[in-house]
Coordinates of C-alpha atoms and ligand atoms in Angstrom, one line a residue:
X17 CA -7.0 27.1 37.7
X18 CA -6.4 23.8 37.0
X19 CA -2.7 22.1 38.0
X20 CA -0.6 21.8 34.7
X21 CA 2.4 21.5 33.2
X22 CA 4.1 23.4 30.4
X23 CA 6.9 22.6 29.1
X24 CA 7.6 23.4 25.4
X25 CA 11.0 22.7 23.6
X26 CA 10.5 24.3 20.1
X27 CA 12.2 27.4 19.2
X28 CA 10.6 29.4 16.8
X29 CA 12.5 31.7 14.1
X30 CA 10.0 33.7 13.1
X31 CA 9.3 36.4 10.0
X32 CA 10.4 37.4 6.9
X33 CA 13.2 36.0 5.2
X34 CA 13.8 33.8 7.7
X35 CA 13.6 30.3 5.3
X36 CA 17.4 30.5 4.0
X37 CA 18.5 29.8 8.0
X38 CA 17.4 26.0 8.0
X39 CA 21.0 25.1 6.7
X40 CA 22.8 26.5 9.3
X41 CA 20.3 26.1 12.3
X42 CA 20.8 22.4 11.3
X43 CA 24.5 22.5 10.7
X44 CA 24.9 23.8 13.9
X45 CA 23.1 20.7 15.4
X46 CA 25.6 18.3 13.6
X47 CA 22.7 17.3 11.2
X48 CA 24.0 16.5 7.9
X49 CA 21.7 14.2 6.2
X50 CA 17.7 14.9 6.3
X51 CA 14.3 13.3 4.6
X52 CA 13.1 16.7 2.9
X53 CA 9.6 15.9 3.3
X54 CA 6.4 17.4 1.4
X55 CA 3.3 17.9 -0.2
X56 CA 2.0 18.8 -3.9
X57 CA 3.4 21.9 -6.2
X58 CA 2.7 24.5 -3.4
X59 CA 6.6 25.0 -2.2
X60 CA 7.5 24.9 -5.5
X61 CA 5.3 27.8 -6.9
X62 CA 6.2 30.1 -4.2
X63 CA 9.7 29.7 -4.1
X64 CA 9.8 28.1 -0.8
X65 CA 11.2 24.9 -2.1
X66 CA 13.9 26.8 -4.1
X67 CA 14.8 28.6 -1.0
X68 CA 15.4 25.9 0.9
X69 CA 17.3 23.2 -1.1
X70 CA 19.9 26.4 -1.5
X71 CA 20.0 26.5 1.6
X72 CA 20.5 22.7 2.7
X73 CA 23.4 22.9 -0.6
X74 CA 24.8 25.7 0.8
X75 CA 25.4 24.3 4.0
X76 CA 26.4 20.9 2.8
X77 CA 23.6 19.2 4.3
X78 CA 22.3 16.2 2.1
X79 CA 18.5 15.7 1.7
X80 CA 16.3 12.7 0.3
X81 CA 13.2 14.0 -1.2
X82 CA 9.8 12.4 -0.4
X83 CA 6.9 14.6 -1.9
X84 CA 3.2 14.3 -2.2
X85 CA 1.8 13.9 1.0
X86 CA -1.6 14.3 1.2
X87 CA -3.8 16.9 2.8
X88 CA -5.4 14.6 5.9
X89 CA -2.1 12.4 5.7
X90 CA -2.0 8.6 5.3
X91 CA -0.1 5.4 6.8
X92 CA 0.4 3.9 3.5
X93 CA 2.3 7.0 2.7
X94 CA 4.3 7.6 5.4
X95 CA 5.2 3.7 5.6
X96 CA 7.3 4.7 2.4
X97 CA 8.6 7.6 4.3
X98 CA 10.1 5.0 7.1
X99 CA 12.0 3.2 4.4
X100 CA 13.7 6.0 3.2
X101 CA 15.2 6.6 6.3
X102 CA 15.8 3.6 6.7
X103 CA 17.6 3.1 3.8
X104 CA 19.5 6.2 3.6
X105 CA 20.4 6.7 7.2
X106 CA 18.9 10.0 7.4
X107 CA 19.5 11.3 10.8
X108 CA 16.8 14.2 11.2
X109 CA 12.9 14.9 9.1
X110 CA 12.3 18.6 7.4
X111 CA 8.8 19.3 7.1
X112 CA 8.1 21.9 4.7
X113 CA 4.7 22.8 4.2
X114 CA 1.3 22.9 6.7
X115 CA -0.3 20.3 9.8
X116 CA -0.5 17.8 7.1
X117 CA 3.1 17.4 5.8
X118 CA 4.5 17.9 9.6
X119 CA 2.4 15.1 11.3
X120 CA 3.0 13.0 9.0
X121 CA 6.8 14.2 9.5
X122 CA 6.2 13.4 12.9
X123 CA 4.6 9.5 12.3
X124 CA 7.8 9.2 10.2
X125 CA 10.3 10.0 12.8
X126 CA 8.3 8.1 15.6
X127 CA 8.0 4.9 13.0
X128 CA 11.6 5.1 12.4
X129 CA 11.5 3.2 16.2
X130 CA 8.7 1.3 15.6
X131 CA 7.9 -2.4 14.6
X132 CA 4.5 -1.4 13.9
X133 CA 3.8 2.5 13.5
X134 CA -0.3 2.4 13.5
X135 CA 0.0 0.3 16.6
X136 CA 1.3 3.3 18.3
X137 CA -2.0 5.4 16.7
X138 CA -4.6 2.6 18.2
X139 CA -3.1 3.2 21.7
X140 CA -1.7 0.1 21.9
X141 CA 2.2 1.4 22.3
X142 CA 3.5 4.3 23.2
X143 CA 6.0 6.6 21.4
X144 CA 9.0 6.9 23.7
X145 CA 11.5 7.6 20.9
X146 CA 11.6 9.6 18.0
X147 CA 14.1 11.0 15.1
X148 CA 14.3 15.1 15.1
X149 CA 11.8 16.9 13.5
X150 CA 12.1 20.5 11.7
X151 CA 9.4 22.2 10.7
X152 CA 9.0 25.3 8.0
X153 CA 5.3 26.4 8.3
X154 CA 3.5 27.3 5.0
X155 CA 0.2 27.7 6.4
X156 CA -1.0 28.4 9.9
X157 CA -3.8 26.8 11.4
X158 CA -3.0 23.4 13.2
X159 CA -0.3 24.2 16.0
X160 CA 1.9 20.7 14.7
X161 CA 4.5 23.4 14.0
X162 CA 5.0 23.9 17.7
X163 CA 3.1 20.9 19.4
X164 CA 4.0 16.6 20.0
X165 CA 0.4 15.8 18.0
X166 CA 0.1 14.1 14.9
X167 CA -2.8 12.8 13.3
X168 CA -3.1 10.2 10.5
X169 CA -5.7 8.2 8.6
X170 CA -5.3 4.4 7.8
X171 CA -7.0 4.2 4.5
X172 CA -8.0 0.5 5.1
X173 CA -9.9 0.9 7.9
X174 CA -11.3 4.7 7.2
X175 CA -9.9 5.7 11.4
X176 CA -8.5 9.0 11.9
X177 CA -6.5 8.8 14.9
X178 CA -3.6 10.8 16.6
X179 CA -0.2 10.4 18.6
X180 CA 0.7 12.8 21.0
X181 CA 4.1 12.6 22.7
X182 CA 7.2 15.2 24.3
X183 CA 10.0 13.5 21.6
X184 CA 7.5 14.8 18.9
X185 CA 7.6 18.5 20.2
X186 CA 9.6 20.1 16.5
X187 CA 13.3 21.2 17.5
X188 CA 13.0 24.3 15.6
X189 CA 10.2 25.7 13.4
X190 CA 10.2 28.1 11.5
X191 CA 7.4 30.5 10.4
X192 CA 7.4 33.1 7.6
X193 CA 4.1 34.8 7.4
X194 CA 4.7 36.0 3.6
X195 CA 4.7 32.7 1.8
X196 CA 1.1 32.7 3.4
X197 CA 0.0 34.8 0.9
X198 CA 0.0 32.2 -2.0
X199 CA -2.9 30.2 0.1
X200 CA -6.0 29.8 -1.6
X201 CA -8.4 31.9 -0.2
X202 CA -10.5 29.0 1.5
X203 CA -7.4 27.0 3.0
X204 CA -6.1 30.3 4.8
X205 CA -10.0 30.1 6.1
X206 CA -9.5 26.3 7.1
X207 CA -6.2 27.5 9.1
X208 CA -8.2 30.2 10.8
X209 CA -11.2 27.9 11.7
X210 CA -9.1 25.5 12.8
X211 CA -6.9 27.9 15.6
X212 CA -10.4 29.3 16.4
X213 CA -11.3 25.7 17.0
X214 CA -8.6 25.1 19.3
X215 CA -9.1 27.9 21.8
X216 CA -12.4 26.7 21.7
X217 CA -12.0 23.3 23.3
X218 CA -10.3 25.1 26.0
X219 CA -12.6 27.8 26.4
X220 CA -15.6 25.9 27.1
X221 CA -14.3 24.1 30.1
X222 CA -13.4 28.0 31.3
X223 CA -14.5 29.1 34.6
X224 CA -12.1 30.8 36.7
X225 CA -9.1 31.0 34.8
X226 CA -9.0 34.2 34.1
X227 CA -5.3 34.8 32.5
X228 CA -5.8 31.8 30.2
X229 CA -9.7 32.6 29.3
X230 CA -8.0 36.6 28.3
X231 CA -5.5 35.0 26.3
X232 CA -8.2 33.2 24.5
X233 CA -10.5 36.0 23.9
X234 CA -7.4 37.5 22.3
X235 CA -6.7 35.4 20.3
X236 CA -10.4 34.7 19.1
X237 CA -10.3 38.5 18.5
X238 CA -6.7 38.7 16.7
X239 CA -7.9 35.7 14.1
X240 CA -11.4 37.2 13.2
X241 CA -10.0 40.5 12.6
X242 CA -6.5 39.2 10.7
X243 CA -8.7 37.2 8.7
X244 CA -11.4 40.5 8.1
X245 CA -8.2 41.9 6.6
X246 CA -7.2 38.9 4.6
X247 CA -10.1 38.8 3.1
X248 CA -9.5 42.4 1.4
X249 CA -6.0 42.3 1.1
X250 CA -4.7 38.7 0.8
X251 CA -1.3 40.8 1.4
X252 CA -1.4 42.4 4.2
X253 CA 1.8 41.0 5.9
X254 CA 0.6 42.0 9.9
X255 CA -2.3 40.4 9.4
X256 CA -1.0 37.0 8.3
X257 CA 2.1 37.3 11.1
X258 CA -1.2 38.0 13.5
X259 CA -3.2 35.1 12.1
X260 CA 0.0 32.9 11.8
X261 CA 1.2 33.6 15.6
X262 CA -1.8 33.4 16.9
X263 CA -2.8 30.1 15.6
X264 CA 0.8 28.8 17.3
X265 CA 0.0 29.8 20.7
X266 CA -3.9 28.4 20.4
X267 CA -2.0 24.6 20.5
X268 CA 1.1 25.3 22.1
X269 CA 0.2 24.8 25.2
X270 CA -0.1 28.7 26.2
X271 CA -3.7 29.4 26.1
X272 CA -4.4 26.0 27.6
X273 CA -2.8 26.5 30.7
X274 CA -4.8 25.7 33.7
X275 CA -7.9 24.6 31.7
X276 CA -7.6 20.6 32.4
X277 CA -6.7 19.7 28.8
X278 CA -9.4 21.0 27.0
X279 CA -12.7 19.5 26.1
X280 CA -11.7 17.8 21.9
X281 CA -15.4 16.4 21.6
X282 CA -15.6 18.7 18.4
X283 CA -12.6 17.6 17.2
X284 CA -13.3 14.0 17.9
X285 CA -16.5 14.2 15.5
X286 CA -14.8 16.0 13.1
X287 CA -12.0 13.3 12.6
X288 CA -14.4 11.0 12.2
X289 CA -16.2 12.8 9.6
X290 CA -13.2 13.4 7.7
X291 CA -12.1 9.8 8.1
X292 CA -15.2 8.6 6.2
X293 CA -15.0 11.7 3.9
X294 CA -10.9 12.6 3.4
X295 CA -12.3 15.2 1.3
X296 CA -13.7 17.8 3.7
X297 CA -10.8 19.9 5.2
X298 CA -10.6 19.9 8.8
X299 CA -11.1 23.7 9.0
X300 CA -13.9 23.3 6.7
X301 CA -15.4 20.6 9.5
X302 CA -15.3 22.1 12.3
X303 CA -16.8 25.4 11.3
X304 CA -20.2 23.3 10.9
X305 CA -19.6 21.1 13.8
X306 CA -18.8 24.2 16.7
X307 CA -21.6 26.1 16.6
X308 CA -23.6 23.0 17.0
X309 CA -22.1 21.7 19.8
X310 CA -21.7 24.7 21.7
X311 CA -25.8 24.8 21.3
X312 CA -26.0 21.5 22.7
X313 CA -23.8 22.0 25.7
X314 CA -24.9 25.4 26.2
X315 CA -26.6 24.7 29.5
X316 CA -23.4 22.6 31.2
X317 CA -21.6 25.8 31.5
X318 CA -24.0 29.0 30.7
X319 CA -22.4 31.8 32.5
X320 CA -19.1 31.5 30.5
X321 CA -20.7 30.6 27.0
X322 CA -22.8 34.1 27.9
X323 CA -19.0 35.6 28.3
X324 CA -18.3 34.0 25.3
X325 CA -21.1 35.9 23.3
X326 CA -20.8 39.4 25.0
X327 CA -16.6 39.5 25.1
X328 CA -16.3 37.5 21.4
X329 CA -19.1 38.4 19.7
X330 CA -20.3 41.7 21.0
X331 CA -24.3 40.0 21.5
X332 CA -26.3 40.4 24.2
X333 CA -27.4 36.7 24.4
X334 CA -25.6 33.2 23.4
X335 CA -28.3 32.4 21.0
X336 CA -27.7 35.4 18.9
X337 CA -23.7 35.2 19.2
X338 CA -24.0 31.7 17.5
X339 CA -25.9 33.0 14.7
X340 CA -23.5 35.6 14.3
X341 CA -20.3 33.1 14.3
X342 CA -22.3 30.9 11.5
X343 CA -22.9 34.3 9.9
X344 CA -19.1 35.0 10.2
X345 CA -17.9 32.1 8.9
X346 CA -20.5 32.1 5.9
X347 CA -18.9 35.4 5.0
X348 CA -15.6 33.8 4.5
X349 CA -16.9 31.2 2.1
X350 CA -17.1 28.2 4.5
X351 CA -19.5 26.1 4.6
X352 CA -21.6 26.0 8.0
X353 CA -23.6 22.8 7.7
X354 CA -23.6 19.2 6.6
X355 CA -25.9 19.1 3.9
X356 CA -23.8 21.7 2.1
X357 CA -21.2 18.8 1.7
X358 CA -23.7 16.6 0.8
X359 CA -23.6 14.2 4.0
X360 CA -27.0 12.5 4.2
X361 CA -28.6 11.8 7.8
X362 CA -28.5 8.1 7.4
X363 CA -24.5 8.6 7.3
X364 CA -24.8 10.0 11.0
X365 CA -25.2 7.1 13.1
X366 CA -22.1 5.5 11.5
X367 CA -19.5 8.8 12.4
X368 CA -21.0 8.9 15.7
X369 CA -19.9 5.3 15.9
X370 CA -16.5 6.4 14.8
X371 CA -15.8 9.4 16.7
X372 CA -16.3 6.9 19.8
X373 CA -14.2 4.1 18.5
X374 CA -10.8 4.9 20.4
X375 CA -11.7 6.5 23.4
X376 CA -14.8 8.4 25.2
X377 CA -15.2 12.1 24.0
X378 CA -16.3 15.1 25.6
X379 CA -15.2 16.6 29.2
X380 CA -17.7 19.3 29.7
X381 CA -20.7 16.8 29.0
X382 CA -19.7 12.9 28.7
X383 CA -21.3 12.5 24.6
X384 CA -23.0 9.4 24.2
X385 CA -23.7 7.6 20.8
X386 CA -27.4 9.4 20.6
X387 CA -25.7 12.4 22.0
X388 CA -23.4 12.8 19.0
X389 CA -25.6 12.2 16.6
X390 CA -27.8 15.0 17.8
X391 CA -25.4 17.2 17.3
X392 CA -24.9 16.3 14.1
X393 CA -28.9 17.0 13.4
X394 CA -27.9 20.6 14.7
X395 CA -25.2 20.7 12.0
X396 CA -27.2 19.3 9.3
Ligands
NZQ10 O1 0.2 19.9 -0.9 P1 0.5 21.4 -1.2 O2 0.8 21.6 -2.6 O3 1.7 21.8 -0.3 O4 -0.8 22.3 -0.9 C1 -1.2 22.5 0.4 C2 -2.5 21.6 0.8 O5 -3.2 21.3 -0.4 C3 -1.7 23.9 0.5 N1 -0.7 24.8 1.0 C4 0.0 24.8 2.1 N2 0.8 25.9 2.1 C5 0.5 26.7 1.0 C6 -0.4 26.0 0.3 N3 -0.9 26.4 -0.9 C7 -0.4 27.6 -1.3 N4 0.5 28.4 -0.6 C8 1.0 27.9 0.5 N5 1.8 28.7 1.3 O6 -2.7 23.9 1.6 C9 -3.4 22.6 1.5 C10 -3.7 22.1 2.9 O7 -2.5 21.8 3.6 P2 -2.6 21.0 5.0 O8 -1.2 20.8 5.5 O9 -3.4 19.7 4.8 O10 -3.4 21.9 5.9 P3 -3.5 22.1 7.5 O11 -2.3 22.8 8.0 O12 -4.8 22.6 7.8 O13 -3.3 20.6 8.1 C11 -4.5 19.7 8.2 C12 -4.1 18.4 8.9 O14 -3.6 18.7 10.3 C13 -4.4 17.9 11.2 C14 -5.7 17.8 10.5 O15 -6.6 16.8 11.0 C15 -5.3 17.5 9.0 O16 -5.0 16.2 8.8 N6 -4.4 18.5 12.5 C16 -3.2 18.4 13.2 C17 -3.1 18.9 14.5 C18 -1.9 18.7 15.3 N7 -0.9 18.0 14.8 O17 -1.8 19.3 16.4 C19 -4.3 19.5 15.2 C20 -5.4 19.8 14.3 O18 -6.5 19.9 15.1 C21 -5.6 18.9 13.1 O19 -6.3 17.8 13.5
ZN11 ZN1 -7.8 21.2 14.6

């Protein structure tokens, strides 16, 4: 077990019915004036928007609107954000929607301090101060609900980078399985894929950690099935709680304990991919990316990756577990290799350039530039 350090602010209010207490949660903070930040229609077709501007009315708490973020947020959008706070002396940011509208609800409140907000991105300050952030989760998958990430794309220069930082931590979040339902089949994937994802840059750098490698396997187990029963029954309330909890603790900072920080090669590449193609959700990404890279770094840490297979995946060897992962997510509808999104090989030397652009990646195996790319060559 590695030394570490948890300390994690947010409270949660989660379950059913559970939307209508962001008035008075805030109210009882002394916040009266908020930027009500968030996406496209979704909120609005499932009543989640509705619910909450009654309650912000209700409570007397007034609200500037700032829609349309995208999925894979940008700066450019978020600079707009910074004004309206600005401007309106809002004294607190509501995120309502998924990782996208929330980091960029976090980029907002840490900009609000800032001179220069992508400066703080490329490394080059850090983010000491931040307004409050409240979050109301509309699809589970990233952990920004109850994490101090955020990740953001500057359109100019096609980088995907990320903040990470205690003031960034949500105050509250809230979490209501049922307006899950509404997801589109494939984004509740994404979310899935994603969680998955996350335990899995912890898990390969498992050795003797037992408790935190158990609450990993659980979690694996808990999303694979929730989503099984998703997949036949879109409604089935327990499973999206499981799926939508689970996903929490993946990138809260539980199932990491003691495991060094994690390994975040995959997620590294997959930034970069999705910097250069804003189209291909992250979920979507790393379901081809994984199961390459756990080929590659199969033989840096075999006895656990066999664990992985016979504990996960109920296979007697690692080669067979990976097929039966791609085969797993192929039954979901994802796609589980590059040139199903048409990326062409000559593309590959310029992501691996981009997923080393900011830092070096990979703590099981140190990737270099060739490295990378043959790992994409195992995706293709
Ligand atoms: O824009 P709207 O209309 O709201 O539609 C959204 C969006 O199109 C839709 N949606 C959300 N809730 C819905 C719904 N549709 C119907 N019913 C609902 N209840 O879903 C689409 C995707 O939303 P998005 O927020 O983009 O998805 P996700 O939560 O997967 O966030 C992805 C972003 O988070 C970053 C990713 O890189 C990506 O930019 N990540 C953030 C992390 C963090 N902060 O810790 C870690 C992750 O590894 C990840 O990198
Ligand atoms: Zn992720």
């Amino acid at each position: 077990m590695n030394n570490f350090i948890f300390n994690n602010p947010t409270k949660i209010i989660f379950g059913r019915n559970t939307i209508i207490q962001i008035g008075e949660e805030l109210k009882k903070l002394g916040i009266y004036k908020v930027l009500f930040l968030y996406g496209g229609n979704s909120i609005k077709n499932n009543g989640t928007y509705e619910q909450v501007r009654n309650s912000l009315i209700n409570h007397n708490i007034e609200f500037i609107e700032h829609s349309g973020v995208q999925p894979n947020p940008i700066l450019t959008h978020t600079e707009i954000g910074i004004d309206l706070c600005k401007e309106n002396g809002v004294t607190a940011i509501l995120a309502v929607g998924g990782g996208s509208v929330i980091d960029e609800a976090k980029a907002i409140a840490a900009g609000a301090y800032l001179p220069n907000l992508w400066d703080a991105y490329a490394g080059k300050v850090k983010v000491t101060q931040a307004l409050p952030i409240f979050t109301i989760l509309t699809i589970s998958g990233t952990g920004s609900e109850m994490n101090g990430s955020s990740v953001l794309t500057n359109s100019e220069t096609e980088q995907k980078w990320f903040i990470s930082a205690h003031c960034l931590f949500p105050k509250i979040s809230i979490i209501n399985p049922s307006v899950m339902r509404t997801l589109p089949w494939n984004q509740t994937v994404n979310g899935g894929i994603d969680a998955i994802s996350h335990t899995l840059e912890n898990y390969v750098m498992g050795k003797d950690q037992e408790i935190s490698i158990s609450i990993q396997e659980s979690i694996f187990k808990s999303i694979i099935s929730a989503l099984d029963n998703l997949q036949i029954d879109k409604n089935n309330y327990e499973s999206r709680a499981s799926l939508a909890w689970a996903s929490t603790i993946a990138l809260n900072g539980i199932a990491g304990a003691g495991m060094g920080g994690g390994d975040w090669a995959v997620h590294r590449i997959e930034h970069a991919l999705s910097a250069i193609r804003p189209d291909i959700a992250h979920g979507t990404g790393l379901a081809i990316i994984f199961p390459a890279y756990l080929k590659f770094v199969y033989e840096f840490n075999k006895v656990h990756l066999d664990r992985f297979a016979k504990n996960v995946w109920n296979c007697d060897s690692f080669e067979e577990a990976i097929e039966t992962m791609k085969a797993k997510y192929k039954s979901w509808g994802s796609a589980i290799s590059l040139s199903e999104l048409n990326i062409e090989e000559n593309q590959f030397s310029a992501i691996a350039k981009k997923a080393l652009e900011q830092t070096e990646i990979g703590k099981l195996k140190n990737l270099s530039n060739e490295d990378v790319i043959e790992i994409l060559k195992i995706a293709f």
